[in-house]
Amino acid sequence: MRGNLGLFVSSADRARLATIVGDRNGPQKQAQRAHVVLLTADRRGAAEIMRRTGLSKPSVWRWQQRYIEAGGDDLLCDKTRPSRIPKLAEEKVAEVVRLTLDEPPRADATHWTMRAMAAKSGVSMAMVHRIWQENGLAPHRFRQFELSNDPAFASKVEDVIGLYVDPPAHAVVLSIDEQAINTFIQTHNEKPKPFAWRADPKTIIAAAKRGHQALETIH
């Protein structure tokens, strides 16, 4: 052990650390750290602590020092490491969100792609993906409504809305998706299947005979 560490463990801390060491269902790393402190408090040498905990000498020294500086609570948590991903300025994040929602992409595109947004905003594709994910944006799922260029479009809209708002007496107003109907017609009516007998000849002849006999019985 490195000289006099000045490591003192109170009776309350000792009981708490002993519980952590004895908990077989708890995290192993916490049990190892608690064991280091208890063995150090019992004046065990570094070689014995290493052998009994399975930790390296630098690890033993680190947890001895951590306990001296911060106490038992510091043994139960790992120090967070700074993120390697640089934080983007709030103005740039706001710009990406605004472009995604308000400004359409080039004329021949239906929605923003990560590559196009990265080129437009000057940030990486990974950062664009991160901004979209954090703000719940999915440009490929956006649905847009386009106005018709029909001169009578406005009056037609008023007529349709009027049917919903004030329908005629005893009338039922239904809304039908014309596109689905057109798709069905194109799929089934433009290529109709020819009629074909599916029964075998013997079954057909037998049915014809029964019908003929029934007619003779009537007459």
Short mmCIF file of C-alpha atoms in Angstrom, two decimals:
data_model
loop_
_atom_site.label_atom_id
_atom_site.label_comp_id
_atom_site.label_asym_id
_atom_site.label_seq_id
_atom_site.Cartn_x
_atom_site.Cartn_y
_atom_site.Cartn_z
CA MET A 1 0.00 0.00 0.00
CA ARG A 2 1.27 3.53 -0.79
CA GLY A 3 2.40 4.95 2.55
CA ASN A 4 -0.25 6.43 4.80
CA LEU A 5 -3.27 7.15 2.64
CA GLY A 6 -5.30 8.62 5.46
CA LEU A 7 -8.28 6.51 4.40
CA PHE A 8 -10.82 6.23 7.19
CA VAL A 9 -14.11 4.31 6.86
CA SER A 10 -16.92 5.07 9.30
CA SER A 11 -18.99 2.25 10.75
CA ALA A 12 -21.97 3.31 8.63
CA ASP A 13 -19.88 3.34 5.45
CA ARG A 14 -18.31 0.01 6.34
CA ALA A 15 -21.73 -1.63 6.71
CA ARG A 16 -22.88 -0.09 3.44
CA LEU A 17 -19.76 -1.18 1.54
CA ALA A 18 -19.95 -4.69 3.00
CA THR A 19 -23.54 -4.96 1.73
CA ILE A 20 -22.39 -3.95 -1.77
CA VAL A 21 -19.58 -6.53 -1.72
CA GLY A 22 -21.95 -9.27 -0.55
CA ASP A 23 -24.65 -8.50 -3.13
CA ARG A 24 -24.13 -11.11 -5.84
CA ASN A 25 -26.82 -9.56 -8.03
CA GLY A 26 -25.31 -6.06 -7.97
CA PRO A 27 -22.84 -4.59 -10.48
CA GLN A 28 -19.46 -6.31 -10.20
CA LYS A 29 -17.49 -3.09 -10.68
CA GLN A 30 -19.19 -1.50 -7.67
CA ALA A 31 -18.44 -4.56 -5.56
CA GLN A 32 -14.77 -4.42 -6.61
CA ARG A 33 -14.50 -0.74 -5.68
CA ALA A 34 -16.16 -1.27 -2.31
CA HIS A 35 -13.87 -4.24 -1.66
CA VAL A 36 -10.82 -2.08 -2.40
CA VAL A 37 -11.90 0.46 0.22
CA LEU A 38 -12.67 -2.17 2.86
CA LEU A 39 -9.35 -3.96 2.34
CA THR A 40 -7.51 -0.64 2.43
CA ALA A 41 -9.26 0.27 5.69
CA ASP A 42 -8.10 -3.09 7.08
CA ARG A 43 -4.49 -2.10 6.21
CA ARG A 44 -4.08 -4.69 3.48
CA GLY A 45 -1.24 -4.19 1.05
CA ALA A 46 -1.66 -3.31 -2.62
CA ALA A 47 -0.55 -6.75 -3.80
CA GLU A 48 -3.18 -8.48 -1.66
CA ILE A 49 -5.89 -6.02 -2.74
CA MET A 50 -5.01 -6.60 -6.39
CA ARG A 51 -5.13 -10.37 -5.90
CA ARG A 52 -8.45 -10.38 -4.05
CA THR A 53 -10.26 -7.88 -6.27
CA GLY A 54 -8.75 -8.72 -9.66
CA LEU A 55 -7.95 -5.06 -10.32
CA SER A 56 -4.70 -3.55 -11.54
CA LYS A 57 -2.53 -1.39 -9.31
CA PRO A 58 -3.56 1.89 -11.02
CA SER A 59 -7.21 0.95 -10.55
CA VAL A 60 -6.68 0.17 -6.88
CA TRP A 61 -4.92 3.50 -6.39
CA ARG A 62 -7.65 5.36 -8.29
CA TRP A 63 -10.48 4.02 -6.14
CA GLN A 64 -8.56 4.58 -2.94
CA GLN A 65 -8.06 8.21 -3.92
CA ARG A 66 -11.66 8.62 -5.10
CA TYR A 67 -12.96 7.43 -1.72
CA ILE A 68 -10.64 9.78 0.16
CA GLU A 69 -11.76 12.75 -1.95
CA ALA A 70 -15.48 12.07 -2.36
CA GLY A 71 -16.56 9.27 -0.05
CA GLY A 72 -18.64 6.17 -0.74
CA ASP A 73 -21.17 7.74 -3.08
CA ASP A 74 -18.47 8.37 -5.67
CA LEU A 75 -17.75 4.64 -5.86
CA LEU A 76 -21.22 3.93 -7.20
CA CYS A 77 -21.03 6.13 -10.28
CA ASP A 78 -18.68 6.55 -13.20
CA LYS A 79 -17.49 9.96 -14.19
CA THR A 80 -19.15 11.00 -17.42
CA ARG A 81 -16.88 11.56 -20.36
CA PRO A 82 -17.39 14.60 -22.56
CA SER A 83 -19.15 13.85 -25.82
CA ARG A 84 -16.91 13.59 -28.86
CA ILE A 85 -19.68 15.09 -30.98
CA PRO A 86 -19.24 18.87 -31.03
CA LYS A 87 -22.27 20.85 -29.98
CA LEU A 88 -23.86 22.75 -32.82
CA ALA A 89 -24.88 26.37 -32.40
CA GLU A 90 -28.57 26.87 -31.66
CA GLU A 91 -28.83 29.21 -34.65
CA LYS A 92 -27.64 26.49 -37.02
CA VAL A 93 -30.05 23.94 -35.52
CA ALA A 94 -32.89 26.42 -35.94
CA GLU A 95 -31.84 27.02 -39.55
CA VAL A 96 -31.95 23.31 -40.39
CA VAL A 97 -35.37 22.94 -38.77
CA ARG A 98 -36.69 26.02 -40.60
CA LEU A 99 -35.39 24.83 -43.96
CA THR A 100 -36.89 21.39 -43.40
CA LEU A 101 -40.33 22.75 -42.56
CA ASP A 102 -40.65 25.94 -44.59
CA GLU A 103 -38.36 25.98 -47.60
CA PRO A 104 -38.94 23.35 -50.30
CA PRO A 105 -35.97 21.54 -51.88
CA ARG A 106 -35.09 21.84 -55.54
CA ALA A 107 -37.93 21.71 -58.05
CA ASP A 108 -37.38 18.09 -59.11
CA ALA A 109 -37.33 16.73 -55.52
CA THR A 110 -40.33 15.78 -53.42
CA HIS A 111 -38.64 16.20 -50.04
CA TRP A 112 -35.37 17.09 -48.37
CA THR A 113 -32.69 14.40 -48.19
CA MET A 114 -29.87 14.42 -45.65
CA ARG A 115 -27.32 14.98 -48.39
CA ALA A 116 -29.25 17.93 -49.86
CA MET A 117 -29.83 19.48 -46.44
CA ALA A 118 -26.17 19.06 -45.48
CA ALA A 119 -25.10 20.84 -48.67
CA LYS A 120 -27.66 23.61 -48.16
CA SER A 121 -27.01 24.26 -44.47
CA GLY A 122 -23.28 23.60 -44.40
CA VAL A 123 -23.34 20.88 -41.72
CA SER A 124 -22.54 17.18 -41.92
CA MET A 125 -25.09 14.53 -42.88
CA ALA A 126 -24.66 12.96 -39.44
CA MET A 127 -25.53 16.29 -37.82
CA VAL A 128 -28.59 16.69 -40.07
CA HIS A 129 -29.76 13.21 -39.04
CA ARG A 130 -29.22 14.09 -35.38
CA ILE A 131 -31.18 17.37 -35.67
CA TRP A 132 -34.07 15.67 -37.47
CA GLN A 133 -34.17 12.86 -34.92
CA GLU A 134 -34.08 15.20 -31.91
CA ASN A 135 -36.86 17.35 -33.37
CA GLY A 136 -39.05 14.50 -34.62
CA LEU A 137 -38.66 15.44 -38.29
CA ALA A 138 -39.06 12.94 -41.13
CA PRO A 139 -39.17 14.85 -44.44
CA HIS A 140 -39.78 11.69 -46.49
CA ARG A 141 -43.10 11.28 -44.63
CA PHE A 142 -44.39 14.79 -45.20
CA ARG A 143 -47.60 15.06 -47.22
CA GLN A 144 -48.28 18.23 -49.16
CA PHE A 145 -51.53 19.58 -50.58
CA GLU A 146 -51.40 21.19 -54.02
CA LEU A 147 -54.15 23.51 -55.24
CA SER A 148 -55.77 22.79 -58.58
CA ASN A 149 -55.28 25.18 -61.49
CA ASP A 150 -58.96 24.77 -62.46
CA PRO A 151 -60.52 28.28 -62.75
CA ALA A 152 -63.70 26.96 -61.13
CA PHE A 153 -61.81 25.27 -58.30
CA ALA A 154 -62.90 27.76 -55.62
CA SER A 155 -66.60 27.46 -56.46
CA LYS A 156 -66.35 23.65 -56.53
CA VAL A 157 -64.76 23.69 -53.10
CA GLU A 158 -67.58 25.86 -51.79
CA ASP A 159 -70.17 23.45 -53.24
CA VAL A 160 -68.53 20.45 -51.61
CA ILE A 161 -68.12 22.16 -48.25
CA GLY A 162 -71.72 23.33 -48.45
CA LEU A 163 -72.90 19.73 -48.77
CA TYR A 164 -71.11 18.83 -45.54
CA VAL A 165 -72.16 21.94 -43.62
CA ASP A 166 -75.78 22.11 -44.81
CA PRO A 167 -76.81 18.91 -46.63
CA PRO A 168 -80.24 18.67 -48.32
CA ALA A 169 -83.08 17.16 -46.33
CA HIS A 170 -83.05 13.35 -46.15
CA ALA A 171 -79.71 13.27 -47.99
CA VAL A 172 -76.65 11.22 -47.09
CA VAL A 173 -73.34 12.86 -48.04
CA LEU A 174 -70.47 10.46 -48.66
CA SER A 175 -66.82 11.18 -49.40
CA ILE A 176 -65.15 8.75 -51.79
CA ASP A 177 -61.50 8.57 -52.80
CA GLU A 178 -61.62 8.85 -56.58
CA GLN A 179 -58.01 7.81 -56.91
CA ALA A 180 -58.74 4.45 -55.30
CA ILE A 181 -61.69 3.93 -57.67
CA ASN A 182 -59.61 4.82 -60.71
CA THR A 183 -56.88 2.45 -59.60
CA PHE A 184 -59.40 -0.36 -59.15
CA ILE A 185 -60.89 0.26 -62.61
CA GLN A 186 -57.49 0.34 -64.26
CA THR A 187 -56.46 -2.85 -62.52
CA HIS A 188 -59.63 -4.90 -63.09
CA ASN A 189 -61.58 -3.44 -66.02
CA GLU A 190 -58.86 -2.73 -68.53
CA LYS A 191 -57.70 -6.33 -68.40
CA PRO A 192 -60.86 -8.37 -67.76
CA LYS A 193 -60.47 -12.08 -67.33
CA PRO A 194 -62.32 -14.23 -69.91
CA PHE A 195 -65.14 -16.44 -68.71
CA ALA A 196 -64.11 -20.05 -68.31
CA TRP A 197 -65.88 -23.19 -67.11
CA ARG A 198 -64.25 -24.49 -63.99
CA ALA A 199 -66.30 -27.71 -63.61
CA ASP A 200 -65.25 -30.87 -65.41
CA PRO A 201 -67.35 -32.03 -68.43
CA LYS A 202 -68.95 -34.95 -66.57
CA THR A 203 -70.34 -32.63 -63.90
CA ILE A 204 -71.71 -30.24 -66.53
CA ILE A 205 -73.39 -33.06 -68.54
CA ALA A 206 -74.91 -34.56 -65.39
CA ALA A 207 -76.34 -31.16 -64.39
CA ALA A 208 -77.78 -30.69 -67.89
CA LYS A 209 -79.45 -34.13 -67.77
CA ARG A 210 -81.02 -33.36 -64.40
CA GLY A 211 -82.38 -30.12 -65.76
CA HIS A 212 -83.77 -31.89 -68.85
CA GLN A 213 -85.45 -34.55 -66.71
CA ALA A 214 -87.00 -31.87 -64.52
CA LEU A 215 -88.47 -30.16 -67.57
CA GLU A 216 -89.92 -33.47 -68.86
CA THR A 217 -91.54 -34.08 -65.48
CA ILE A 218 -93.22 -30.68 -65.59
CA HIS A 219 -94.56 -31.25 -69.09
#
